[in-house]
Every structure is written in structure tokens, then in C-alpha cells.
mmCIF file of C-alpha atoms and ligand atoms in Angstrom:
data_model
loop_
_atom_site.group_PDB
_atom_site.id
_atom_site.type_symbol
_atom_site.label_atom_id
_atom_site.label_comp_id
_atom_site.label_asym_id
_atom_site.label_seq_id
_atom_site.Cartn_x
_atom_site.Cartn_y
_atom_site.Cartn_z
ATOM 1 C CA MET A 14 34.880 -8.855 32.208
ATOM 2 C CA HIS A 15 34.081 -5.660 30.032
ATOM 3 C CA ALA A 16 30.064 -4.634 29.762
ATOM 4 C CA ILE A 17 28.457 -3.881 26.695
ATOM 5 C CA ALA A 18 25.254 -2.134 26.013
ATOM 6 C CA ILE A 19 22.728 -2.268 23.362
ATOM 7 C CA LEU A 20 19.533 0.293 22.457
ATOM 8 C CA CYS A 21 16.805 0.520 19.996
ATOM 9 C CA SER A 22 16.569 4.352 18.705
ATOM 10 C CA GLY A 23 13.526 5.849 15.820
ATOM 11 C CA GLY A 24 11.696 3.745 14.319
ATOM 12 C CA ASP A 25 11.086 -0.088 15.117
ATOM 13 C CA VAL A 26 11.632 -2.571 12.958
ATOM 14 C CA SER A 27 11.034 -6.656 12.940
ATOM 15 C CA GLY A 28 14.090 -7.444 12.930
ATOM 16 C CA MET A 29 15.320 -6.096 16.153
ATOM 17 C CA ASN A 30 14.856 -8.496 18.695
ATOM 18 C CA PRO A 31 16.269 -11.128 16.653
ATOM 19 C CA ALA A 32 19.165 -8.968 17.238
ATOM 20 C CA ILE A 33 18.660 -8.099 20.800
ATOM 21 C CA LYS A 34 18.777 -11.543 21.207
ATOM 22 C CA ARG A 35 22.471 -12.338 19.124
ATOM 23 C CA PHE A 36 23.409 -9.625 21.194
ATOM 24 C CA VAL A 37 22.764 -11.575 24.953
ATOM 25 C CA GLU A 38 24.431 -14.358 23.673
ATOM 26 C CA TYR A 39 27.264 -13.051 21.428
ATOM 27 C CA ALA A 40 28.330 -10.869 24.095
ATOM 28 C CA PHE A 41 28.002 -14.051 26.969
ATOM 29 C CA ALA A 42 30.391 -15.855 24.050
ATOM 30 C CA LYS A 43 33.404 -13.381 24.061
ATOM 31 C CA THR A 44 32.702 -13.025 28.127
ATOM 32 C CA LEU A 45 31.265 -9.408 27.888
ATOM 33 C CA THR A 46 28.595 -8.824 30.656
ATOM 34 C CA PRO A 47 25.672 -7.568 28.159
ATOM 35 C CA PHE A 48 23.121 -4.234 29.057
ATOM 36 C CA LEU A 49 19.702 -3.229 27.815
ATOM 37 C CA VAL A 50 18.724 0.026 27.114
ATOM 38 C CA TYR A 51 15.402 0.807 27.790
ATOM 39 C CA ASP A 52 13.139 3.036 25.357
ATOM 40 C CA GLY A 53 16.475 4.238 23.520
ATOM 41 C CA TYR A 54 17.707 8.014 24.279
ATOM 42 C CA GLU A 55 15.294 8.592 26.750
ATOM 43 C CA GLY A 56 16.128 5.283 28.674
ATOM 44 C CA LEU A 57 20.235 6.218 28.637
ATOM 45 C CA ILE A 58 19.229 10.097 29.977
ATOM 46 C CA ASP A 59 16.934 8.510 32.598
ATOM 47 C CA ASP A 60 19.320 5.877 33.876
ATOM 48 C CA ARG A 61 16.617 2.375 32.521
ATOM 49 C CA ILE A 62 19.311 0.051 32.243
ATOM 50 C CA GLN A 63 19.430 -3.374 33.116
ATOM 51 C CA GLU A 64 22.074 -6.670 32.916
ATOM 52 C CA ALA A 65 20.500 -9.016 30.885
ATOM 53 C CA HIS A 66 20.524 -12.747 31.404
ATOM 54 C CA TYR A 67 19.410 -15.984 28.836
ATOM 55 C CA ARG A 68 16.236 -15.782 29.744
ATOM 56 C CA ASP A 69 15.414 -11.875 29.071
ATOM 57 C CA VAL A 70 16.036 -12.701 25.598
ATOM 58 C CA SER A 71 14.224 -16.770 24.996
ATOM 59 C CA ASN A 72 11.038 -17.195 23.052
ATOM 60 C CA ILE A 73 11.145 -13.064 21.698
ATOM 61 C CA ILE A 74 13.148 -14.362 17.829
ATOM 62 C CA THR A 75 9.685 -14.769 16.391
ATOM 63 C CA GLN A 76 7.924 -11.291 17.764
ATOM 64 C CA GLY A 77 8.296 -8.152 15.392
ATOM 65 C CA GLY A 78 9.368 -4.507 16.740
ATOM 66 C CA THR A 79 11.171 -4.135 20.406
ATOM 67 C CA PHE A 80 10.452 -5.849 23.242
ATOM 68 C CA ILE A 81 12.958 -3.289 25.123
ATOM 69 C CA GLY A 82 11.456 -0.475 23.557
ATOM 70 C CA SER A 83 12.421 2.643 21.203
ATOM 71 C CA SER A 84 12.007 5.996 21.151
ATOM 72 C CA ARG A 85 12.571 9.555 19.336
ATOM 73 C CA SER A 86 14.446 11.365 22.458
ATOM 74 C CA GLU A 87 14.917 15.751 22.002
ATOM 75 C CA ARG A 88 16.082 16.180 25.355
ATOM 76 C CA PHE A 89 19.478 13.689 23.707
ATOM 77 C CA MET A 90 19.389 16.676 21.621
ATOM 78 C CA LEU A 91 21.004 18.840 24.669
ATOM 79 C CA PRO A 92 23.967 18.220 25.409
ATOM 80 C CA LYS A 93 23.596 18.248 29.207
ATOM 81 C CA HIS A 94 21.515 15.046 28.651
ATOM 82 C CA ARG A 95 23.698 13.533 26.598
ATOM 83 C CA LYS A 96 26.474 14.222 30.215
ATOM 84 C CA GLN A 97 23.912 12.196 31.843
ATOM 85 C CA ALA A 98 23.558 9.300 30.040
ATOM 86 C CA ALA A 99 27.363 8.937 29.572
ATOM 87 C CA LEU A 100 27.384 9.203 33.016
ATOM 88 C CA ASN A 101 24.489 6.201 33.726
ATOM 89 C CA LEU A 102 27.062 3.818 31.385
ATOM 90 C CA LYS A 103 30.076 4.855 32.968
ATOM 91 C CA LYS A 104 28.933 3.639 36.312
ATOM 92 C CA ARG A 105 28.208 0.674 35.555
ATOM 93 C CA HIS A 106 30.880 0.575 33.860
ATOM 94 C CA ILE A 107 29.803 0.074 30.168
ATOM 95 C CA ALA A 108 31.914 1.417 27.473
ATOM 96 C CA MET A 109 30.588 -0.506 24.304
ATOM 97 C CA LEU A 110 27.623 0.595 22.953
ATOM 98 C CA VAL A 111 25.610 -1.804 20.121
ATOM 99 C CA ILE A 112 22.997 1.208 18.537
ATOM 100 C CA LEU A 113 20.469 -0.529 16.198
ATOM 101 C CA GLY A 114 17.999 2.332 14.251
ATOM 102 C CA GLY A 115 18.352 5.256 11.644
ATOM 103 C CA ASP A 116 20.485 7.671 10.036
ATOM 104 C CA GLY A 117 19.163 10.167 12.572
ATOM 105 C CA SER A 118 19.925 8.204 15.407
ATOM 106 C CA PHE A 119 23.200 7.442 13.763
ATOM 107 C CA ARG A 120 23.964 11.131 14.330
ATOM 108 C CA GLY A 121 23.226 11.466 18.221
ATOM 109 C CA MET A 122 25.702 8.847 18.021
ATOM 110 C CA HIS A 123 28.126 10.126 16.924
ATOM 111 C CA ILE A 124 28.096 13.472 18.951
ATOM 112 C CA PHE A 125 27.560 11.164 21.755
ATOM 113 C CA TYR A 126 31.246 9.894 21.355
ATOM 114 C CA ARG A 127 32.900 12.150 20.475
ATOM 115 C CA GLU A 128 32.109 14.032 23.690
ATOM 116 C CA HIS A 129 32.075 11.154 25.540
ATOM 117 C CA GLY A 130 34.323 8.682 24.383
ATOM 118 C CA ILE A 131 32.008 6.035 24.349
ATOM 119 C CA ALA A 132 32.658 2.972 21.995
ATOM 120 C CA CYS A 133 29.303 3.053 19.525
ATOM 121 C CA CYS A 134 28.405 0.517 16.979
ATOM 122 C CA GLY A 135 25.872 1.678 14.209
ATOM 123 C CA ILE A 136 23.527 -1.604 12.723
ATOM 124 C CA PRO A 137 21.397 0.656 10.219
ATOM 125 C CA SER A 138 17.752 -0.650 10.958
ATOM 126 C CA THR A 139 15.262 1.272 9.636
ATOM 127 C CA ILE A 140 12.527 -0.495 6.809
ATOM 128 C CA ASP A 141 13.040 2.954 4.539
ATOM 129 C CA ASN A 142 17.199 1.355 3.298
ATOM 130 C CA ASP A 143 17.736 4.866 2.750
ATOM 131 C CA ILE A 144 21.340 4.484 5.099
ATOM 132 C CA ALA A 145 23.991 5.810 3.056
ATOM 133 C CA GLY A 146 26.610 2.968 2.177
ATOM 134 C CA THR A 147 24.786 0.039 3.072
ATOM 135 C CA PHE A 148 22.579 -2.663 0.714
ATOM 136 C CA TYR A 149 20.523 -3.270 3.988
ATOM 137 C CA CYS A 150 18.734 -2.326 6.075
ATOM 138 C CA LEU A 151 17.476 -4.851 9.177
ATOM 139 C CA GLY A 152 13.507 -4.924 8.844
ATOM 140 C CA VAL A 153 13.613 -4.043 4.874
ATOM 141 C CA ASP A 154 12.553 -7.980 4.015
ATOM 142 C CA THR A 155 9.873 -8.216 6.837
ATOM 143 C CA ALA A 156 8.489 -4.592 5.472
ATOM 144 C CA LEU A 157 8.578 -6.124 2.145
ATOM 145 C CA GLY A 158 6.530 -9.413 3.181
ATOM 146 C CA MET A 159 4.192 -6.924 4.617
ATOM 147 C CA ILE A 160 3.410 -4.750 1.381
ATOM 148 C CA ARG A 161 3.725 -7.845 -0.491
ATOM 149 C CA THR A 162 0.612 -9.505 1.616
ATOM 150 C CA ALA A 163 -1.390 -6.334 1.353
ATOM 151 C CA ILE A 164 -0.713 -5.913 -1.815
ATOM 152 C CA ASP A 165 -1.797 -9.030 -2.879
ATOM 153 C CA ALA A 166 -5.386 -9.311 -1.258
ATOM 154 C CA ILE A 167 -5.883 -5.481 -2.867
ATOM 155 C CA ARG A 168 -5.885 -6.811 -6.114
ATOM 156 C CA ASP A 169 -8.618 -8.847 -5.796
ATOM 157 C CA THR A 170 -10.847 -6.377 -4.784
ATOM 158 C CA ALA A 171 -9.182 -4.367 -7.845
ATOM 159 C CA ALA A 172 -9.523 -6.599 -10.552
ATOM 160 C CA SER A 173 -13.480 -7.805 -9.374
ATOM 161 C CA LEU A 174 -13.971 -4.319 -8.840
ATOM 162 C CA ASN A 175 -12.547 -2.896 -12.346
ATOM 163 C CA ARG A 176 -10.850 -0.326 -10.349
ATOM 164 C CA ALA A 177 -6.842 1.068 -9.937
ATOM 165 C CA PHE A 178 -5.435 1.301 -6.852
ATOM 166 C CA VAL A 179 -3.049 4.185 -5.615
ATOM 167 C CA ILE A 180 -1.228 2.264 -3.215
ATOM 168 C CA GLU A 181 1.084 4.352 -0.445
ATOM 169 C CA THR A 182 4.307 2.719 0.870
ATOM 170 C CA MET A 183 6.528 4.419 3.520
ATOM 171 C CA GLY A 184 9.795 5.360 2.332
ATOM 172 C CA ARG A 185 10.192 8.477 3.674
ATOM 173 C CA GLU A 186 12.516 10.590 0.824
ATOM 174 C CA CYS A 187 13.256 6.807 -0.480
ATOM 175 C CA GLY A 188 11.630 4.812 -3.152
ATOM 176 C CA TYR A 189 13.227 2.011 -2.818
ATOM 177 C CA LEU A 190 10.137 -0.107 -0.733
ATOM 178 C CA ALA A 191 7.650 1.416 -3.315
ATOM 179 C CA LEU A 192 10.337 0.145 -6.094
ATOM 180 C CA VAL A 193 10.774 -3.654 -4.998
ATOM 181 C CA SER A 194 7.002 -4.152 -3.644
ATOM 182 C CA ALA A 195 5.674 -2.504 -7.466
ATOM 183 C CA LEU A 196 8.104 -5.187 -8.943
ATOM 184 C CA THR A 197 6.840 -7.971 -6.843
ATOM 185 C CA SER A 198 3.147 -7.407 -6.645
ATOM 186 C CA GLY A 199 2.961 -6.995 -10.669
ATOM 187 C CA ALA A 200 2.356 -3.232 -10.347
ATOM 188 C CA GLU A 201 1.635 -1.419 -13.331
ATOM 189 C CA LEU A 202 3.363 2.075 -12.662
ATOM 190 C CA CYS A 203 4.773 3.184 -9.623
ATOM 191 C CA LEU A 204 5.514 6.509 -8.763
ATOM 192 C CA ILE A 205 9.041 7.016 -6.260
ATOM 193 C CA PRO A 206 11.016 11.407 -5.966
ATOM 194 C CA GLU A 207 14.241 9.642 -7.817
ATOM 195 C CA ILE A 208 12.545 9.108 -11.356
ATOM 196 C CA PRO A 209 10.705 11.838 -12.574
ATOM 197 C CA TYR A 210 7.194 11.798 -13.729
ATOM 198 C CA ASP A 211 4.500 12.764 -16.479
ATOM 199 C CA PHE A 212 1.224 11.985 -16.304
ATOM 200 C CA LYS A 213 1.178 13.408 -20.138
ATOM 201 C CA ALA A 214 3.477 11.055 -21.216
ATOM 202 C CA LEU A 215 2.001 8.114 -18.759
ATOM 203 C CA THR A 216 -1.955 8.674 -19.916
ATOM 204 C CA GLY A 217 -1.299 7.016 -23.701
ATOM 205 C CA SER A 218 0.056 4.386 -22.220
ATOM 206 C CA ILE A 219 -2.421 3.132 -20.138
ATOM 207 C CA LYS A 220 -5.231 4.094 -21.878
ATOM 208 C CA GLN A 221 -3.955 2.102 -24.865
ATOM 209 C CA GLN A 222 -4.005 -0.950 -22.373
ATOM 210 C CA LEU A 223 -7.067 -0.030 -21.059
ATOM 211 C CA HIS A 224 -8.559 -0.705 -24.760
ATOM 212 C CA LYS A 225 -6.186 -3.794 -25.222
ATOM 213 C CA GLY A 226 -8.456 -5.011 -22.362
ATOM 214 C CA ARG A 227 -6.733 -4.534 -18.895
ATOM 215 C CA HIS A 228 -10.024 -3.332 -16.027
ATOM 216 C CA TYR A 229 -7.908 -2.946 -13.863
ATOM 217 C CA MET A 230 -4.089 -1.425 -11.775
ATOM 218 C CA ILE A 231 -2.443 -1.483 -9.307
ATOM 219 C CA ILE A 232 -0.214 1.316 -8.806
ATOM 220 C CA VAL A 233 2.406 1.913 -5.770
ATOM 221 C CA VAL A 234 3.713 5.528 -4.359
ATOM 222 C CA SER A 235 5.981 5.596 -2.053
ATOM 223 C CA GLU A 236 5.870 8.614 0.693
ATOM 224 C CA GLY A 237 8.031 10.540 -0.515
ATOM 225 C CA ILE A 238 5.364 11.788 -3.471
ATOM 226 C CA ALA A 239 2.904 12.184 -0.792
ATOM 227 C CA GLN A 240 1.807 15.592 -1.256
ATOM 228 C CA GLU A 241 0.630 13.954 -4.950
ATOM 229 C CA HIS A 242 -1.738 11.662 -4.274
ATOM 230 C CA GLU A 243 -5.026 14.183 -4.958
ATOM 231 C CA THR A 244 -3.353 14.497 -8.421
ATOM 232 C CA ILE A 245 -2.716 11.647 -9.014
ATOM 233 C CA ILE A 246 -5.935 9.904 -8.387
ATOM 234 C CA SER A 247 -7.785 13.180 -9.861
ATOM 235 C CA TRP A 248 -5.459 12.367 -13.527
ATOM 236 C CA LEU A 249 -6.778 8.558 -12.837
ATOM 237 C CA GLN A 250 -10.376 9.150 -12.649
ATOM 238 C CA ASN A 251 -10.363 12.214 -15.321
ATOM 239 C CA ASP A 252 -7.658 11.497 -17.916
ATOM 240 C CA VAL A 253 -7.414 7.683 -17.651
ATOM 241 C CA GLY A 254 -10.797 7.148 -17.223
ATOM 242 C CA ILE A 255 -10.662 4.658 -14.323
ATOM 243 C CA GLU A 256 -12.774 4.417 -11.431
ATOM 244 C CA THR A 257 -9.978 4.692 -8.298
ATOM 245 C CA ARG A 258 -9.269 4.379 -4.924
ATOM 246 C CA LEU A 259 -6.670 5.052 -2.356
ATOM 247 C CA ASN A 260 -5.027 3.282 0.308
ATOM 248 C CA VAL A 261 -2.240 4.199 2.313
ATOM 249 C CA LEU A 262 -1.076 1.045 4.330
ATOM 250 C CA GLY A 263 0.821 2.656 6.444
ATOM 251 C CA HIS A 264 2.106 1.370 10.356
ATOM 252 C CA LEU A 265 1.167 -2.046 9.222
ATOM 253 C CA GLN A 266 4.595 -2.108 7.104
ATOM 254 C CA ARG A 267 6.806 -2.087 10.719
ATOM 255 C CA GLY A 268 5.731 -4.566 12.906
ATOM 256 C CA GLY A 269 5.346 -8.714 11.702
ATOM 257 C CA THR A 270 7.461 -11.467 12.617
ATOM 258 C CA PRO A 271 10.528 -10.931 11.215
ATOM 259 C CA SER A 272 11.829 -12.805 7.866
ATOM 260 C CA VAL A 273 14.130 -15.655 7.575
ATOM 261 C CA TYR A 274 16.088 -13.269 5.692
ATOM 262 C CA ASP A 275 15.767 -10.111 9.019
ATOM 263 C CA ARG A 276 16.973 -13.441 11.170
ATOM 264 C CA LEU A 277 19.786 -14.292 9.808
ATOM 265 C CA MET A 278 20.673 -10.057 9.277
ATOM 266 C CA ALA A 279 20.030 -9.410 12.742
ATOM 267 C CA TYR A 280 22.253 -12.618 13.019
ATOM 268 C CA ARG A 281 25.258 -10.835 10.777
ATOM 269 C CA PHE A 282 25.055 -7.778 11.898
ATOM 270 C CA ILE A 283 25.387 -7.715 15.628
ATOM 271 C CA THR A 284 28.187 -10.492 15.094
ATOM 272 C CA TYR A 285 30.398 -8.184 13.206
ATOM 273 C CA GLY A 286 28.833 -4.855 15.079
ATOM 274 C CA ILE A 287 30.634 -6.864 18.118
ATOM 275 C CA ASP A 288 33.900 -7.906 16.282
ATOM 276 C CA GLY A 289 34.285 -4.509 15.308
ATOM 277 C CA LEU A 290 33.668 -2.926 18.810
ATOM 278 C CA LEU A 291 36.315 -5.753 20.410
ATOM 279 C CA GLN A 292 38.777 -4.887 17.832
ATOM 280 C CA GLY A 293 38.600 -1.224 18.261
ATOM 281 C CA GLU A 294 36.164 0.191 15.888
ATOM 282 C CA LYS A 295 34.781 3.207 18.090
ATOM 283 C CA SER A 296 32.376 5.228 16.312
ATOM 284 C CA SER A 297 31.104 3.042 13.488
ATOM 285 C CA VAL A 298 27.991 1.711 10.892
ATOM 286 C CA VAL A 299 28.064 -2.026 10.467
ATOM 287 C CA CYS A 300 27.637 -1.900 6.630
ATOM 288 C CA TYR A 301 26.428 -4.945 4.367
ATOM 289 C CA GLY A 302 28.131 -4.259 0.582
ATOM 290 C CA ALA A 303 26.452 -4.204 -2.387
ATOM 291 C CA GLU A 304 25.565 -7.294 -4.236
ATOM 292 C CA ARG A 305 26.084 -7.902 -7.695
ATOM 293 C CA PHE A 306 25.384 -10.320 -10.950
ATOM 294 C CA HIS A 307 28.078 -11.438 -13.250
ATOM 295 C CA TYR A 308 28.793 -14.045 -16.097
ATOM 296 C CA ARG A 309 30.224 -16.959 -15.117
ATOM 297 C CA GLN A 310 31.039 -19.550 -17.825
ATOM 298 C CA VAL A 311 29.009 -22.888 -17.887
ATOM 299 C CA ASP A 312 31.067 -25.359 -17.313
ATOM 300 C CA GLU A 313 32.934 -24.088 -14.097
ATOM 301 C CA VAL A 314 29.543 -23.644 -12.954
ATOM 302 C CA ALA A 315 28.257 -27.155 -14.010
ATOM 303 C CA THR A 316 30.933 -29.090 -12.437
ATOM 304 C CA THR A 317 32.357 -27.080 -9.467
ATOM 305 C CA PRO A 318 30.490 -27.788 -5.967
ATOM 306 C CA TYR A 319 28.629 -25.810 -3.863
ATOM 307 C CA GLU A 320 29.815 -24.810 -0.968
ATOM 308 C CA ILE A 321 28.595 -22.642 1.974
ATOM 309 C CA GLU A 322 29.973 -19.218 1.881
ATOM 310 C CA ALA A 323 32.718 -19.408 4.802
ATOM 311 C CA GLU A 324 31.270 -17.077 6.633
ATOM 312 C CA LEU A 325 28.418 -18.661 7.090
ATOM 313 C CA LEU A 326 29.817 -21.552 8.120
ATOM 314 C CA ALA A 327 32.095 -19.524 10.625
ATOM 315 C CA LEU A 328 28.446 -17.926 11.553
ATOM 316 C CA GLY A 329 27.153 -21.037 12.455
ATOM 317 C CA GLN A 330 29.628 -23.406 14.369
ATOM 318 C CA HIS A 331 28.522 -23.055 17.738
ATOM 319 C CA VAL A 332 25.579 -23.737 16.823
ATOM 320 C CA CYS A 333 26.824 -27.652 14.995
ATOM 321 C CA THR A 334 29.636 -28.159 17.500
ATOM 322 C CA LEU A 335 28.017 -26.223 20.914
ATOM 323 C CA GLY A 336 31.421 -24.665 20.460
ATOM 324 C CA ALA A 337 31.641 -21.141 22.400
ATOM 325 C CA SER A 338 30.670 -17.973 20.333
HETATM 326 P P1 ADP B 415 15.985 7.047 12.429
HETATM 327 O O1 ADP B 415 17.203 6.429 14.020
HETATM 328 O O2 ADP B 415 15.254 6.417 12.722
HETATM 329 O O3 ADP B 415 16.749 7.780 11.535
HETATM 330 P P2 ADP B 415 15.352 9.668 14.177
HETATM 331 O O4 ADP B 415 16.139 10.878 13.189
HETATM 332 O O5 ADP B 415 14.007 10.221 14.753
HETATM 333 O O6 ADP B 415 15.328 8.515 13.652
HETATM 334 O O7 ADP B 415 16.227 9.610 15.142
HETATM 335 C C1 ADP B 415 15.815 9.310 16.472
HETATM 336 C C2 ADP B 415 16.465 10.426 17.993
HETATM 337 O O8 ADP B 415 17.898 10.142 17.460
HETATM 338 C C3 ADP B 415 16.075 11.134 17.906
HETATM 339 O O9 ADP B 415 14.994 11.256 18.793
HETATM 340 C C4 ADP B 415 17.743 11.483 18.787
HETATM 341 O O10 ADP B 415 16.998 11.115 20.277
HETATM 342 C C5 ADP B 415 18.115 11.453 18.316
HETATM 343 N N1 ADP B 415 19.442 12.433 17.248
HETATM 344 C C6 ADP B 415 19.097 12.724 15.552
HETATM 345 N N2 ADP B 415 19.691 13.286 15.476
HETATM 346 C C7 ADP B 415 20.802 13.778 16.025
HETATM 347 C C8 ADP B 415 21.516 14.782 16.482
HETATM 348 N N3 ADP B 415 21.967 15.724 15.710
HETATM 349 N N4 ADP B 415 22.270 15.429 17.910
HETATM 350 C C9 ADP B 415 21.543 14.582 18.767
HETATM 351 N N5 ADP B 415 20.768 13.158 18.506
HETATM 352 C C10 ADP B 415 20.086 13.117 17.312
#
């Protein structure tokens, strides 16, 4: 039997545990021997690698984070430690490695593959949703759900006390979390690095809203412009004239029980990841294509019966028939 391993690297996301569960179960279905690498690249270097069994992944699908741990590893930047990591895999005849992580982890993965020839597959896993080429990264939907809950709660107090709340989301240099949160929580204003803003130009429009009866405001700002916090608050208090508080949401955005969407995407990402490795992909990242809106004629829509997409039916085949995969 061929052996395959999985590890989590960089920031944890909700959805990693469902991914690890699917990894173990799908590996068995493909007659592979699954291994778990504990604590990311650090564990790979220190040989914290264990063969996985069904019981290891029972009752984890509901849990956020990752039960095998993750890490940032300075040592993995150095060739001698990557060599040790490769030896640890090779002595167990592990020739395939699945890596859940972000762009930093994938840079490490690429170098590792080039140096040691162990086939690797990356699964985009970051709440920042900032990996080029994929429309979706694991963990984003759960993070958005956590942010929505937080903003809804803050809105209650903002409305009661007639205040503005500046709410900072994560996302590093990417404004995706902030933008989607602003659109879906009814924020009055959203400030992200991708769209230039001009406080002078915004002042008139906000003052007008206040004049017409608005008595509180939700302003969502992304981490990428965190250096502007003081300026934003002083602008709201002094120029716009509304009492303002800052709320940095922080790490609560990373946790929480994985959403339905993240559980399903974990399932799909891992299935494609293992399939890709078995088909000879040696250094790839599983990417999810861009979804687009389009128009169809109403007669076609109204007269055609709905069908579950074939890909999803194929993925679910085993749970409906108790077949192999
Ligand atoms: P993320 O994967 O979430 O973007 P990081 O950027 O912190 O997280 O990267 C995770 C880990 O990937 C780093 O701690 C390091 O071990 C590894 N890594 C990142 N860049 C490189 C690189 N150029 N060479 C080797 N390893 C790297």
C-alpha cells in the first residue's frame, strides 16, 4: 500500500478538522495508508508523524481549529531541516503529502518538492481568502459567520447608544472579509486597501445621512489599513461629529464550529487533492473556479427539472450506497 500524509501549516482555520477526517477516510477508500503530521512543518522536522486510524478522526467534524495542530516554522526555511523532514517521510515510504495552509506554506511546499521530489498538494486554507487562482479558501465561510454574529451584536449597542463603531476584520492586505462582511451586515461604510477612500469626500455624505435621522453607524475596516485607525476615529468624532468606538475582532474570527459550506468544501478539496496526487500531480494547489452570474431564458428555467450537479452526486455516491469511496 502507498502511504500519504497530511499536515496543517500557518494560521489555523475552521474546516481543517473536516478536511482531515475526509483525508483519512478517502485514503482508506483508495487503499492508501494515511499518516498525520502533528504541528505542521515543525512536526515534520521533529518526526511527529503517526499512522492514522478511523478512530482518530471520529467526532472531530464539528470542531474548529485542527486537532493535529499547526505551526509557523523558522527552521523549515533552512535546507538542512527540510532534508530532515524529507528523511522522516521517506523512512515511512510516504511519497505524497497534502498541505493545508496559505501562500507562505505553499512557498515552503514548492521548495520542498523541488529539493526532495515528494509529491505535494496544497489545499488553500486561510480566512484571508488571498490566494491567487482560487475563488475560495477553506475557513472563509465560517469566519464570515463569526464576523456576522459579532457585527449584529455590536449593532445592538451602537443603535442603543447612538454611536459609530469602527469594526476591524482580519485579512492582512486583502479586503475580502471586510467587504463581504460590510455588504452582508448592512454596514454604512467599508474601508479596504483595494478601494481608495477620501475622508473629505465621505464627510458630506455621512453628515447628510445623520441630518436625515441616522443615529448610529457601522464602519467595517480591514486589517490592511489598521495603521489608519486613529485617523478614522478622529475623523468620525471631530469632522463628522459622532461619538465613535473601535472594535478589533481579532482571533474570534478564526474559531467556531465549521459551517456547512466549509465542511462541504473540505470534503471536495481533499477529494480533488488526493485524486490529483494519484493522477500524477506532483506540486499543485487545488483551486476552486470563479462562480459567475449569467442570464437564462425563463421558459428554459421554468420547464427544466432541477438536477443536483453531477460532481456532487459522484462525491456522495459512497454515503448513499456504502460503496468504496
Ligand atoms: P500561511 O501559510 O498561512 O501564509 P506563513 O506565511 O506563516 O503562513 O507560512 C507558514 C510556514 O510556511 C512558515 O512558517 C514556513 O515554515 C513555511 N514557509 C513560508 N515561506 C517559506 C519559504 N520561502 N521557504 C520555506 N518555507 C517557507
